[in-house]
Amino acid sequence: MIREKLKEYYNVVFEEALIDEITKVGTFKKVRENELLLDLGDKFDKIPLILSGAIKISHENTKGDEIALYFLERGDTCTITFGCGLHSSKSKVRGVAEIDSEIIFIPIEKLEEWLVKYKSWRTFVIDSYNIRLSEMLEAIDTLAFMKMDQRLYKYLTDKVKIMRNTTLNTTHRDIAHDLNTSRVVISRLLKQFENDNKIKLFRNKIEILDY
Amino acid sequence: MIREKLKEYYNVVFEEALIDEITKVGTFKKVRENELLLDLGDKFDKIPLILSGAIKISHENTKGDEIALYFLERGDTCTITFGCGLHSSKSKVRGVAEIDSEIIFIPIEKLEEWLVKYKSWRTFVIDSYNIRLSEMLEAIDTLAFMKMDQRLYKYLTDKVKIMRNTTLNTTHRDIAHDLNTSRVVISRLLKQFENDNKIKLFRNKIEILDY
DNA sequence: TTAGCTATGTAACATTTGATACATAATTAA
DNA sequence: TTAATTATGTATCAAATGTTACATAGCTAA
């Protein structure tokens, strides 16, 4: 079963022999929407390969303020865990399933072993790191250069892409949490967007008209 | 000469045989304060190993706004170039020598070759990526959770550590540029710090009293 | 020496964001 | 059904940040 899933999503990425190995040592898991996969301070000894769904990665500082960083989707992996495993250091981020998702977990020892054996694994690891660095740069861009209205609009349209659905089931409170601001600020801006005919507001639901 | 420098700074990091290889293919370069090492859009085909000094890495968006991200110091490398080399993609960051610095450059082809051959190289690459991700997370923290006064104070004290000098030769304008704000805001906050006896202000110079 | 440039100080005001308070509507649980 | 809970709308005020304007001081080049 793992084999078929891998073939479906990672056939171009990994060479045949590597897919065989992953099939042998990997464990498959389905996670439900809102399930917590990785918490702050967790020691993570498995590398996740996302098969389907979306995992929201967020960051929390020592004072408990939290901010959403990016989403992991099909083909992605969590590079943060690469480091967690090697030095058994603790995770600085949190991962929660945004929607039902399918994941294969690989024991962390394989990270280094396969770097030696498989060219496709070397490429995958380096690429994954670079994608993650790019996402972090984008997050920094957003925080450093955008005002809250632009950040909010980016948040909404990014989410539309991730969910492949122009109707978002979410509350103002949850959005405020993800953007580390207050609910009132979000309600105020959303109402402006509605007046500009960019969105339509409902209870627990936002329809994005213009994206 | 490269050999001695490597022995001095990277002896614990790299195994003997790898130091031999680096000595063979690496080129040594001294760069002057304010020298531009890597610009936006550059294709970078060499991996830099920092021997001494400090390189300021900053990021610019499409509109030309810029923000300082972090410093590279002895023992650091620029992971961004790892990706630049593999896919000949273009750099999204800028690197400028903050002070006179010494660097060894390694051809990018060696990145993958040595991943197979040397355990110490695998550890170095993974560690470097993880350190970089941590620095990015710290930058995100700062942007997301701190007000400008805290950001400024962190900027000053970080710089004291990097320069190993409590007297910073810089202008309010330059600081404003690094923090992506206006000169007036920086002058205002610095004056407050001075009134609180945390710093002393001079022309082109700031003395940090409390750090 | 003097004119021009750069750095800094500061006032006044605008805009953005955050905080508090309270009202109403929709949903859920008793 | 009724009470409690949750989501949303909105006014008011406070704080943080950004903008413009102008003054003064120090430095530099003619």
CSV table of C-alpha atoms (C1' of nucleotides) in Angstrom, one decimal:
chain,number,residue,atom,x,y,z
A,1,MET,CA,0.0,0.0,0.0
A,2,ILE,CA,2.8,2.4,0.9
A,3,ARG,CA,4.5,1.4,-2.3
A,4,GLU,CA,1.5,2.4,-4.4
A,5,LYS,CA,1.2,5.7,-2.7
A,6,LEU,CA,4.9,6.4,-3.1
A,7,LYS,CA,4.7,5.4,-6.8
A,8,GLU,CA,1.8,7.8,-7.2
A,9,TYR,CA,3.4,10.9,-5.6
A,10,TYR,CA,7.1,10.4,-5.5
A,11,ASN,CA,7.9,8.4,-8.6
A,12,VAL,CA,9.7,11.2,-10.3
A,13,VAL,CA,11.4,12.3,-7.2
A,14,PHE,CA,12.9,9.0,-5.9
A,15,GLU,CA,14.8,6.3,-7.8
A,16,GLU,CA,13.3,2.8,-7.8
A,17,ALA,CA,15.7,1.3,-5.2
A,18,LEU,CA,15.0,4.1,-2.8
A,19,ILE,CA,11.2,3.6,-3.1
A,20,ASP,CA,11.9,0.0,-2.2
A,21,GLU,CA,13.7,1.0,0.9
A,22,ILE,CA,11.1,3.5,2.0
A,23,THR,CA,8.5,0.9,1.5
A,24,LYS,CA,10.4,-1.4,3.9
A,25,VAL,CA,11.1,1.0,6.7
A,26,GLY,CA,8.4,3.7,6.4
A,27,THR,CA,5.1,3.7,8.3
A,28,PHE,CA,1.9,5.1,6.8
A,29,LYS,CA,-0.4,7.3,8.8
A,30,LYS,CA,-3.6,9.1,8.2
A,31,VAL,CA,-4.2,12.2,10.3
A,32,ARG,CA,-7.5,14.0,10.9
A,33,GLU,CA,-8.1,17.7,10.5
A,34,ASN,CA,-6.8,19.7,13.5
A,35,GLU,CA,-4.7,16.7,14.7
A,36,LEU,CA,-1.5,17.8,16.3
A,37,LEU,CA,1.5,16.2,14.6
A,38,LEU,CA,4.5,18.0,16.1
A,39,ASP,CA,4.5,20.3,19.1
A,40,LEU,CA,7.0,22.8,20.5
A,41,GLY,CA,9.8,21.0,22.3
A,42,ASP,CA,9.0,17.6,20.8
A,43,LYS,CA,11.9,15.4,20.0
A,44,PHE,CA,11.1,14.2,16.5
A,45,ASP,CA,12.8,11.0,15.4
A,46,LYS,CA,10.9,10.5,12.1
A,47,ILE,CA,11.0,12.3,8.8
A,48,PRO,CA,7.5,12.9,7.4
A,49,LEU,CA,6.8,12.7,3.7
A,50,ILE,CA,3.5,14.4,2.9
A,51,LEU,CA,1.4,12.3,0.5
A,52,SER,CA,-1.8,14.4,0.6
A,53,GLY,CA,-3.5,17.1,2.6
A,54,ALA,CA,-1.9,20.1,4.2
A,55,ILE,CA,0.0,20.7,7.4
A,56,LYS,CA,0.2,24.1,9.0
A,57,ILE,CA,3.5,24.9,10.5
A,58,SER,CA,3.5,27.7,13.1
A,59,HIS,CA,6.0,29.2,15.5
A,60,GLU,CA,5.6,30.3,19.1
A,61,ASN,CA,8.0,32.5,21.1
A,62,THR,CA,8.8,32.1,24.8
A,63,LYS,CA,5.9,34.3,25.8
A,64,GLY,CA,3.4,32.2,24.0
A,65,ASP,CA,2.6,34.4,21.1
A,66,GLU,CA,2.1,32.3,17.9
A,67,ILE,CA,2.3,33.0,14.2
A,68,ALA,CA,1.6,30.8,11.2
A,69,LEU,CA,4.7,30.2,9.0
A,70,TYR,CA,3.7,28.1,6.0
A,71,PHE,CA,2.0,24.9,4.8
A,72,LEU,CA,3.5,21.6,4.0
A,73,GLU,CA,1.8,19.9,1.0
A,74,ARG,CA,2.2,16.8,-1.2
A,75,GLY,CA,5.8,16.3,-1.9
A,76,ASP,CA,7.0,18.3,1.0
A,77,THR,CA,8.9,17.2,4.1
A,78,CYS,CA,9.6,19.0,7.3
A,79,THR,CA,13.3,20.0,7.2
A,80,ILE,CA,13.1,21.2,10.8
A,81,THR,CA,12.9,17.5,11.9
A,82,PHE,CA,16.2,16.8,10.0
A,83,GLY,CA,18.0,18.8,12.7
A,84,CYS,CA,15.8,17.5,15.5
A,85,GLY,CA,16.9,14.0,14.7
A,86,LEU,CA,20.6,14.4,14.3
A,87,HIS,CA,21.2,16.2,17.5
A,88,SER,CA,18.0,15.2,19.3
A,89,SER,CA,17.4,18.9,19.7
A,90,LYS,CA,13.9,20.1,20.3
A,91,SER,CA,11.4,21.4,17.7
A,92,LYS,CA,10.9,25.1,17.6
A,93,VAL,CA,7.7,24.8,15.5
A,94,ARG,CA,4.3,23.2,15.7
A,95,GLY,CA,2.6,21.2,13.0
A,96,VAL,CA,-1.1,20.8,12.8
A,97,ALA,CA,-3.1,19.1,10.1
A,98,GLU,CA,-5.1,21.8,8.3
A,99,ILE,CA,-7.2,19.1,6.6
A,100,ASP,CA,-7.2,15.3,6.6
A,101,SER,CA,-3.8,14.3,5.4
A,102,GLU,CA,-1.7,11.2,4.6
A,103,ILE,CA,1.9,10.9,5.6
A,104,ILE,CA,4.7,8.4,5.5
A,105,PHE,CA,7.2,8.5,8.3
A,106,ILE,CA,10.8,7.4,7.9
A,107,PRO,CA,13.2,6.7,10.7
A,108,ILE,CA,15.7,9.6,11.1
A,109,GLU,CA,18.7,7.3,10.9
A,110,LYS,CA,18.0,6.9,7.2
A,111,LEU,CA,18.6,10.6,6.5
A,112,GLU,CA,22.4,10.2,6.6
A,113,GLU,CA,22.5,6.7,5.4
A,114,TRP,CA,20.6,7.5,2.2
A,115,LEU,CA,22.6,10.7,1.6
A,116,VAL,CA,25.5,8.3,0.8
A,117,LYS,CA,23.5,5.8,-1.2
A,118,TYR,CA,21.0,7.6,-3.3
A,119,LYS,CA,21.5,10.6,-5.5
A,120,SER,CA,17.7,11.3,-5.6
A,121,TRP,CA,17.8,11.5,-1.8
A,122,ARG,CA,20.6,14.0,-1.8
A,123,THR,CA,18.7,16.1,-4.3
A,124,PHE,CA,15.5,15.8,-2.3
A,125,VAL,CA,17.1,16.8,1.0
A,126,ILE,CA,18.9,19.8,-0.5
A,127,ASP,CA,15.8,20.9,-2.4
A,128,SER,CA,13.6,20.5,0.6
A,129,TYR,CA,15.9,22.7,2.6
A,130,ASN,CA,16.0,25.3,-0.1
A,131,ILE,CA,12.3,25.4,-0.5
A,132,ARG,CA,11.9,25.8,3.3
A,133,LEU,CA,14.4,28.6,3.3
A,134,SER,CA,12.5,30.3,0.5
A,135,GLU,CA,9.2,30.0,2.4
A,136,MET,CA,10.9,31.5,5.5
A,137,LEU,CA,12.2,34.4,3.3
A,138,GLU,CA,8.7,34.9,2.0
A,139,ALA,CA,7.3,35.0,5.6
A,140,ILE,CA,10.0,37.5,6.5
A,141,ASP,CA,9.0,39.6,3.5
A,142,THR,CA,5.4,39.6,4.5
A,143,LEU,CA,6.2,40.6,8.1
A,144,ALA,CA,8.8,43.2,7.3
A,145,PHE,CA,7.2,45.0,4.3
A,146,MET,CA,3.4,44.5,4.4
A,147,LYS,CA,0.7,46.2,6.5
A,148,MET,CA,-1.9,44.1,8.1
A,149,ASP,CA,-4.5,44.6,5.3
A,150,GLN,CA,-2.0,43.1,2.8
A,151,ARG,CA,-0.9,40.4,5.1
A,152,LEU,CA,-4.6,39.4,5.7
A,153,TYR,CA,-5.4,39.3,2.0
A,154,LYS,CA,-2.3,37.2,1.3
A,155,TYR,CA,-3.3,34.9,4.1
A,156,LEU,CA,-6.8,34.5,2.6
A,157,THR,CA,-5.6,33.9,-1.0
A,158,ASP,CA,-2.8,31.6,0.0
A,159,LYS,CA,-5.3,29.5,1.9
A,160,VAL,CA,-7.6,29.4,-1.1
A,161,LYS,CA,-4.7,27.9,-3.1
A,162,ILE,CA,-3.9,25.4,-0.3
A,163,MET,CA,-7.5,24.3,0.2
A,164,ARG,CA,-8.3,24.4,-3.5
A,165,ASN,CA,-11.6,26.1,-2.4
A,166,THR,CA,-12.7,29.7,-2.5
A,167,THR,CA,-14.9,29.2,0.5
A,168,LEU,CA,-12.9,29.1,3.7
A,169,ASN,CA,-14.4,27.6,6.9
A,170,THR,CA,-12.7,29.7,9.5
A,171,THR,CA,-13.4,32.4,12.1
A,172,HIS,CA,-12.1,35.9,12.6
A,173,ARG,CA,-10.6,34.7,15.9
A,174,ASP,CA,-8.6,31.9,14.2
A,175,ILE,CA,-7.2,34.2,11.6
A,176,ALA,CA,-6.2,36.8,14.2
A,177,HIS,CA,-4.4,34.0,16.0
A,178,ASP,CA,-2.5,32.9,12.8
A,179,LEU,CA,-1.5,36.5,12.1
A,180,ASN,CA,-0.7,37.4,15.7
A,181,THR,CA,-3.1,40.3,16.0
A,182,SER,CA,-6.5,40.9,17.6
A,183,ARG,CA,-9.9,39.7,16.5
A,184,VAL,CA,-11.2,43.2,16.2
A,185,VAL,CA,-8.5,44.2,13.8
A,186,ILE,CA,-9.3,41.3,11.5
A,187,SER,CA,-13.1,41.9,11.7
A,188,ARG,CA,-12.5,45.5,10.7
A,189,LEU,CA,-10.3,44.7,7.7
A,190,LEU,CA,-12.6,41.9,6.5
A,191,LYS,CA,-15.5,44.3,6.6
A,192,GLN,CA,-13.5,46.6,4.4
A,193,PHE,CA,-12.8,43.8,2.0
A,194,GLU,CA,-16.5,43.0,1.9
A,195,ASN,CA,-17.4,46.6,1.1
A,196,ASP,CA,-14.8,46.4,-1.7
A,197,ASN,CA,-16.6,43.3,-3.0
A,198,LYS,CA,-13.4,41.2,-2.6
A,199,ILE,CA,-15.0,38.8,-0.2
A,200,LYS,CA,-18.4,37.8,1.3
A,201,LEU,CA,-18.7,37.2,5.0
A,202,PHE,CA,-20.8,34.6,6.8
A,203,ARG,CA,-20.7,33.0,10.2
A,204,ASN,CA,-17.7,30.6,10.3
A,205,LYS,CA,-17.3,31.1,6.6
A,206,ILE,CA,-15.6,33.5,4.2
A,207,GLU,CA,-16.1,33.4,0.5
A,208,ILE,CA,-13.2,34.9,-1.5
A,209,LEU,CA,-14.5,36.5,-4.7
A,210,ASP,CA,-11.4,38.1,-6.0
A,211,TYR,CA,-8.0,36.3,-5.9
B,1,MET,CA,48.4,28.9,3.6
B,2,ILE,CA,44.8,27.8,3.1
B,3,ARG,CA,45.8,24.6,4.9
B,4,GLU,CA,46.9,26.5,8.0
B,5,LYS,CA,43.9,28.7,8.1
B,6,LEU,CA,41.6,25.6,7.7
B,7,LYS,CA,43.5,23.8,10.5
B,8,GLU,CA,43.1,26.8,12.7
B,9,TYR,CA,39.3,27.3,12.2
B,10,TYR,CA,37.9,24.0,10.9
B,11,ASN,CA,40.1,21.3,12.5
B,12,VAL,CA,37.3,20.0,14.7
B,13,VAL,CA,34.7,20.3,12.0
B,14,PHE,CA,36.3,18.5,9.1
B,15,GLU,CA,38.2,15.3,8.9
B,16,GLU,CA,41.8,15.3,7.8
B,17,ALA,CA,41.2,13.9,4.3
B,18,LEU,CA,38.5,16.6,3.7
B,19,ILE,CA,40.8,19.4,4.7
B,20,ASP,CA,43.3,18.0,2.2
B,21,GLU,CA,40.7,18.2,-0.5
B,22,ILE,CA,39.6,21.7,0.4
B,23,THR,CA,43.2,22.8,0.3
B,24,LYS,CA,43.5,21.5,-3.2
B,25,VAL,CA,40.3,23.0,-4.8
B,26,GLY,CA,39.6,26.0,-2.5
B,27,THR,CA,40.6,29.5,-3.3
B,28,PHE,CA,41.4,32.0,-0.5
B,29,LYS,CA,40.1,35.6,-0.6
B,30,LYS,CA,40.4,38.6,1.6
B,31,VAL,CA,37.5,41.0,1.4
B,32,ARG,CA,37.4,44.6,2.5
B,33,GLU,CA,34.8,46.2,4.8
B,34,ASN,CA,31.7,47.1,2.7
B,35,GLU,CA,32.7,44.9,-0.2
B,36,LEU,CA,29.8,43.4,-2.0
B,37,LEU,CA,30.1,39.6,-2.1
B,38,LEU,CA,26.8,38.4,-3.4
B,39,ASP,CA,24.1,40.5,-4.9
B,40,LEU,CA,20.4,39.8,-5.6
B,41,GLY,CA,20.0,37.8,-8.7
B,42,ASP,CA,23.6,36.6,-8.8
B,43,LYS,CA,24.3,33.1,-9.8
B,44,PHE,CA,26.7,31.8,-7.2
B,45,ASP,CA,28.9,28.8,-8.1
B,46,LYS,CA,31.1,28.7,-5.1
B,47,ILE,CA,30.5,27.8,-1.5
B,48,PRO,CA,32.0,30.3,0.9
B,49,LEU,CA,33.6,29.2,4.2
B,50,ILE,CA,34.0,32.1,6.5
B,51,LEU,CA,37.4,32.1,8.3
B,52,SER,CA,37.2,35.5,10.0
B,53,GLY,CA,35.2,38.7,9.9
B,54,ALA,CA,31.5,39.1,9.4
B,55,ILE,CA,29.2,39.1,6.4
B,56,LYS,CA,25.9,40.9,6.6
B,57,ILE,CA,23.1,39.0,4.8
B,58,SER,CA,20.1,41.1,3.8
B,59,HIS,CA,17.0,40.7,1.8
B,60,GLU,CA,15.3,42.9,-0.7
B,61,ASN,CA,11.7,42.6,-2.0
B,62,THR,CA,10.6,43.5,-5.6
B,63,LYS,CA,9.8,47.0,-4.6
B,64,GLY,CA,13.4,47.7,-3.4
B,65,ASP,CA,12.7,47.7,0.4
B,66,GLU,CA,15.5,46.0,2.2
B,67,ILE,CA,16.0,44.4,5.6
B,68,ALA,CA,19.0,42.9,7.4
B,69,LEU,CA,18.6,39.2,8.1
B,70,TYR,CA,21.7,37.9,10.0
B,71,PHE,CA,25.5,37.8,10.0
B,72,LEU,CA,27.8,35.0,8.8
B,73,GLU,CA,30.8,34.6,11.0
B,74,ARG,CA,33.8,32.2,11.5
B,75,GLY,CA,32.6,28.6,10.9
B,76,ASP,CA,29.6,29.7,8.9
B,77,THR,CA,28.7,29.1,5.3
B,78,CYS,CA,26.0,30.5,3.1
B,79,THR,CA,23.4,27.8,2.6
B,80,ILE,CA,21.5,29.9,0.2
B,81,THR,CA,24.4,29.3,-2.3
B,82,PHE,CA,23.9,25.5,-2.0
B,83,GLY,CA,20.7,25.9,-3.9
B,84,CYS,CA,22.0,28.5,-6.2
B,85,GLY,CA,24.6,26.1,-7.4
B,86,LEU,CA,22.5,23.0,-7.8
B,87,HIS,CA,19.9,24.5,-10.0
B,88,SER,CA,21.8,27.6,-11.0
B,89,SER,CA,18.9,29.6,-9.5
B,90,LYS,CA,19.4,33.2,-8.6
B,91,SER,CA,20.2,34.5,-5.1
B,92,LYS,CA,17.4,36.1,-3.2
B,93,VAL,CA,19.8,37.7,-0.7
B,94,ARG,CA,22.7,40.1,-0.6
B,95,GLY,CA,26.0,39.6,1.2
B,96,VAL,CA,28.2,42.5,2.2
B,97,ALA,CA,31.3,42.4,4.3
B,98,GLU,CA,30.6,44.2,7.6
B,99,ILE,CA,34.3,44.2,8.4
B,100,ASP,CA,37.4,43.0,6.7
B,101,SER,CA,36.9,39.2,6.3
B,102,GLU,CA,38.7,36.1,5.1
B,103,ILE,CA,36.9,33.5,3.1
B,104,ILE,CA,37.7,30.2,1.3
B,105,PHE,CA,35.6,29.5,-1.8
B,106,ILE,CA,34.8,25.9,-2.8
B,107,PRO,CA,33.5,24.9,-6.2
B,108,ILE,CA,29.8,24.0,-5.9
B,109,GLU,CA,30.2,20.6,-7.6
B,110,LYS,CA,32.0,19.4,-4.5
B,111,LEU,CA,28.8,19.9,-2.4
B,112,GLU,CA,27.3,16.7,-3.6
B,113,GLU,CA,30.5,14.8,-4.2
B,114,TRP,CA,31.6,15.3,-0.6
B,115,LEU,CA,28.2,14.4,0.7
B,116,VAL,CA,28.9,10.9,-0.4
B,117,LYS,CA,32.6,10.7,0.7
B,118,TYR,CA,32.8,12.5,4.0
B,119,LYS,CA,30.7,12.1,7.1
B,120,SER,CA,32.0,15.4,8.5
B,121,TRP,CA,30.8,17.2,5.3
B,122,ARG,CA,27.3,15.7,5.7
B,123,THR,CA,27.2,16.9,9.2
B,124,PHE,CA,28.5,20.3,8.2
B,125,VAL,CA,25.9,20.8,5.5
B,126,ILE,CA,23.0,19.6,7.6
B,127,ASP,CA,24.1,21.6,10.6
B,128,SER,CA,24.6,24.7,8.4
B,129,TYR,CA,21.1,24.5,7.1
B,130,ASN,CA,19.7,24.0,10.5
B,131,ILE,CA,21.6,27.0,11.9
B,132,ARG,CA,20.3,29.1,9.0
B,133,LEU,CA,16.7,28.0,9.6
B,134,SER,CA,17.1,28.9,13.2
B,135,GLU,CA,18.4,32.3,12.3
B,136,MET,CA,15.5,32.8,10.0
B,137,LEU,CA,13.1,31.8,12.7
B,138,GLU,CA,14.7,34.3,15.0
B,139,ALA,CA,14.3,37.0,12.4
B,140,ILE,CA,10.7,36.1,12.1
B,141,ASP,CA,10.3,36.2,15.9
B,142,THR,CA,11.7,39.6,16.0
B,143,LEU,CA,9.6,40.9,13.2
B,144,ALA,CA,6.4,39.3,14.4
B,145,PHE,CA,6.5,39.9,18.1
B,146,MET,CA,8.7,42.8,18.9
B,147,LYS,CA,8.0,46.5,18.7
B,148,MET,CA,10.5,48.8,17.1
B,149,ASP,CA,12.2,49.8,20.4
B,150,GLN,CA,13.0,46.2,21.2
B,151,ARG,CA,14.0,45.4,17.6
B,152,LEU,CA,16.4,48.3,17.7
B,153,TYR,CA,17.9,47.3,21.0
B,154,LYS,CA,18.4,43.8,19.8
B,155,TYR,CA,20.0,45.1,16.7
B,156,LEU,CA,22.5,47.2,18.7
B,157,THR,CA,23.4,44.4,21.1
B,158,ASP,CA,23.7,41.8,18.4
B,159,LYS,CA,26.0,44.1,16.5
B,160,VAL,CA,28.1,44.6,19.7
B,161,LYS,CA,28.6,40.8,19.9
B,162,ILE,CA,29.4,40.5,16.2
B,163,MET,CA,31.9,43.4,16.2
B,164,ARG,CA,33.3,42.5,19.6
B,165,ASN,CA,33.2,46.2,20.3
B,166,THR,CA,30.8,48.3,22.4
B,167,THR,CA,31.3,51.3,20.2
B,168,LEU,CA,29.5,51.0,16.9
B,169,ASN,CA,30.5,53.2,13.9
B,170,THR,CA,27.2,53.7,12.2
B,171,THR,CA,24.6,56.3,11.5
B,172,HIS,CA,20.9,56.5,12.3
B,173,ARG,CA,20.2,56.4,8.6
B,174,ASP,CA,22.0,53.1,8.2
B,175,ILE,CA,20.3,51.5,11.1
B,176,ALA,CA,16.9,52.7,9.8
B,177,HIS,CA,17.8,51.0,6.5
B,178,ASP,CA,18.7,47.7,8.1
B,179,LEU,CA,15.4,47.7,10.1
B,180,ASN,CA,13.3,49.0,7.2
B,181,THR,CA,12.0,52.1,9.0
B,182,SER,CA,12.6,55.8,8.8
B,183,ARG,CA,15.6,57.7,10.2
B,184,VAL,CA,13.4,59.9,12.4
B,185,VAL,CA,11.9,56.8,14.2
B,186,ILE,CA,15.5,55.6,14.9
B,187,SER,CA,16.7,59.0,16.2
B,188,ARG,CA,13.7,59.2,18.5
B,189,LEU,CA,14.2,55.8,20.0
B,190,LEU,CA,18.0,56.2,20.3
B,191,LYS,CA,17.4,59.5,22.2
B,192,GLN,CA,15.2,57.6,24.6
B,193,PHE,CA,17.8,54.9,25.1
B,194,GLU,CA,20.3,57.7,25.8
B,195,ASN,CA,18.0,59.3,28.4
B,196,ASP,CA,17.7,55.9,30.0
B,197,ASN,CA,21.6,55.7,30.2
B,198,LYS,CA,21.6,52.6,28.0
B,199,ILE,CA,23.7,54.2,25.2
B,200,LYS,CA,25.7,57.4,24.4
B,201,LEU,CA,25.2,59.1,21.1
B,202,PHE,CA,27.9,60.8,19.0
B,203,ARG,CA,28.2,61.7,15.4
B,204,ASN,CA,28.7,58.5,13.3
B,205,LYS,CA,29.2,56.6,16.6
B,206,ILE,CA,27.1,54.9,19.3
B,207,GLU,CA,28.5,53.6,22.5
B,208,ILE,CA,26.5,50.8,24.1
B,209,LEU,CA,26.7,51.1,27.9
B,210,ASP,CA,24.2,48.4,28.9
B,211,TYR,CA,24.0,45.0,27.0
C,1,DT,C1',37.4,80.7,5.2
C,2,DT,C1',33.2,79.6,3.2
C,3,DA,C1',29.6,77.0,0.9
C,4,DG,C1',27.6,72.7,0.6
C,5,DC,C1',26.7,68.3,2.3
C,6,DT,C1',25.7,64.9,5.9
C,7,DA,C1',24.1,63.7,10.5
C,8,DT,C1',21.3,64.6,14.2
C,9,DG,C1',17.4,66.7,17.1
C,10,DT,C1',12.7,67.7,17.5
C,11,DA,C1',7.9,69.4,16.7
C,12,DA,C1',3.5,68.6,14.6
C,13,DC,C1',0.5,65.7,12.5
C,14,DA,C1',-1.4,61.4,10.0
C,15,DT,C1',-2.0,56.6,9.8
C,16,DT,C1',-2.0,52.1,11.5
C,17,DT,C1',-2.7,49.0,14.9
C,18,DG,C1',-4.2,47.6,19.4
C,19,DA,C1',-7.4,47.5,23.5
C,20,DT,C1',-11.8,47.9,25.7
C,21,DA,C1',-16.5,47.9,25.8
C,22,DC,C1',-20.8,46.6,24.5
C,23,DA,C1',-24.6,45.1,21.2
C,24,DT,C1',-26.6,41.7,18.3
C,25,DA,C1',-27.0,37.3,15.9
C,26,DA,C1',-26.4,32.4,15.4
C,27,DT,C1',-25.6,28.1,17.5
C,28,DT,C1',-25.5,24.7,21.2
C,29,DA,C1',-26.6,22.5,25.5
C,30,DA,C1',-29.5,22.0,29.3
D,1,DT,C1',-37.9,26.5,24.9
D,2,DT,C1',-34.5,28.9,27.4
D,3,DA,C1',-30.0,30.0,28.9
D,4,DA,C1',-25.3,29.9,27.8
D,5,DT,C1',-21.8,30.2,24.5
D,6,DT,C1',-19.6,31.7,20.4
D,7,DA,C1',-19.1,34.8,16.4
D,8,DT,C1',-19.5,39.1,14.5
D,9,DG,C1',-20.2,44.4,14.2
D,10,DT,C1',-18.8,48.7,15.6
D,11,DA,C1',-17.7,52.8,18.5
D,12,DT,C1',-14.1,55.0,21.1
D,13,DC,C1',-9.8,55.7,22.7
D,14,DA,C1',-4.7,54.8,23.3
D,15,DA,C1',-0.2,53.7,21.6
D,16,DA,C1',3.1,52.9,18.0
D,17,DT,C1',4.9,54.1,13.9
D,18,DG,C1',5.4,56.9,9.8
D,19,DT,C1',5.8,61.6,7.3
D,20,DT,C1',7.0,66.2,6.7
D,21,DA,C1',9.3,70.1,7.9
D,22,DC,C1',12.8,72.7,9.7
D,23,DA,C1',16.8,73.8,12.7
D,24,DT,C1',21.5,73.1,14.2
D,25,DA,C1',26.0,71.1,14.3
D,26,DG,C1',30.0,68.9,12.3
D,27,DC,C1',32.7,67.8,8.4
D,28,DT,C1',34.7,68.4,3.7
D,29,DA,C1',36.1,70.4,-0.5
D,30,DA,C1',36.8,74.4,-3.2
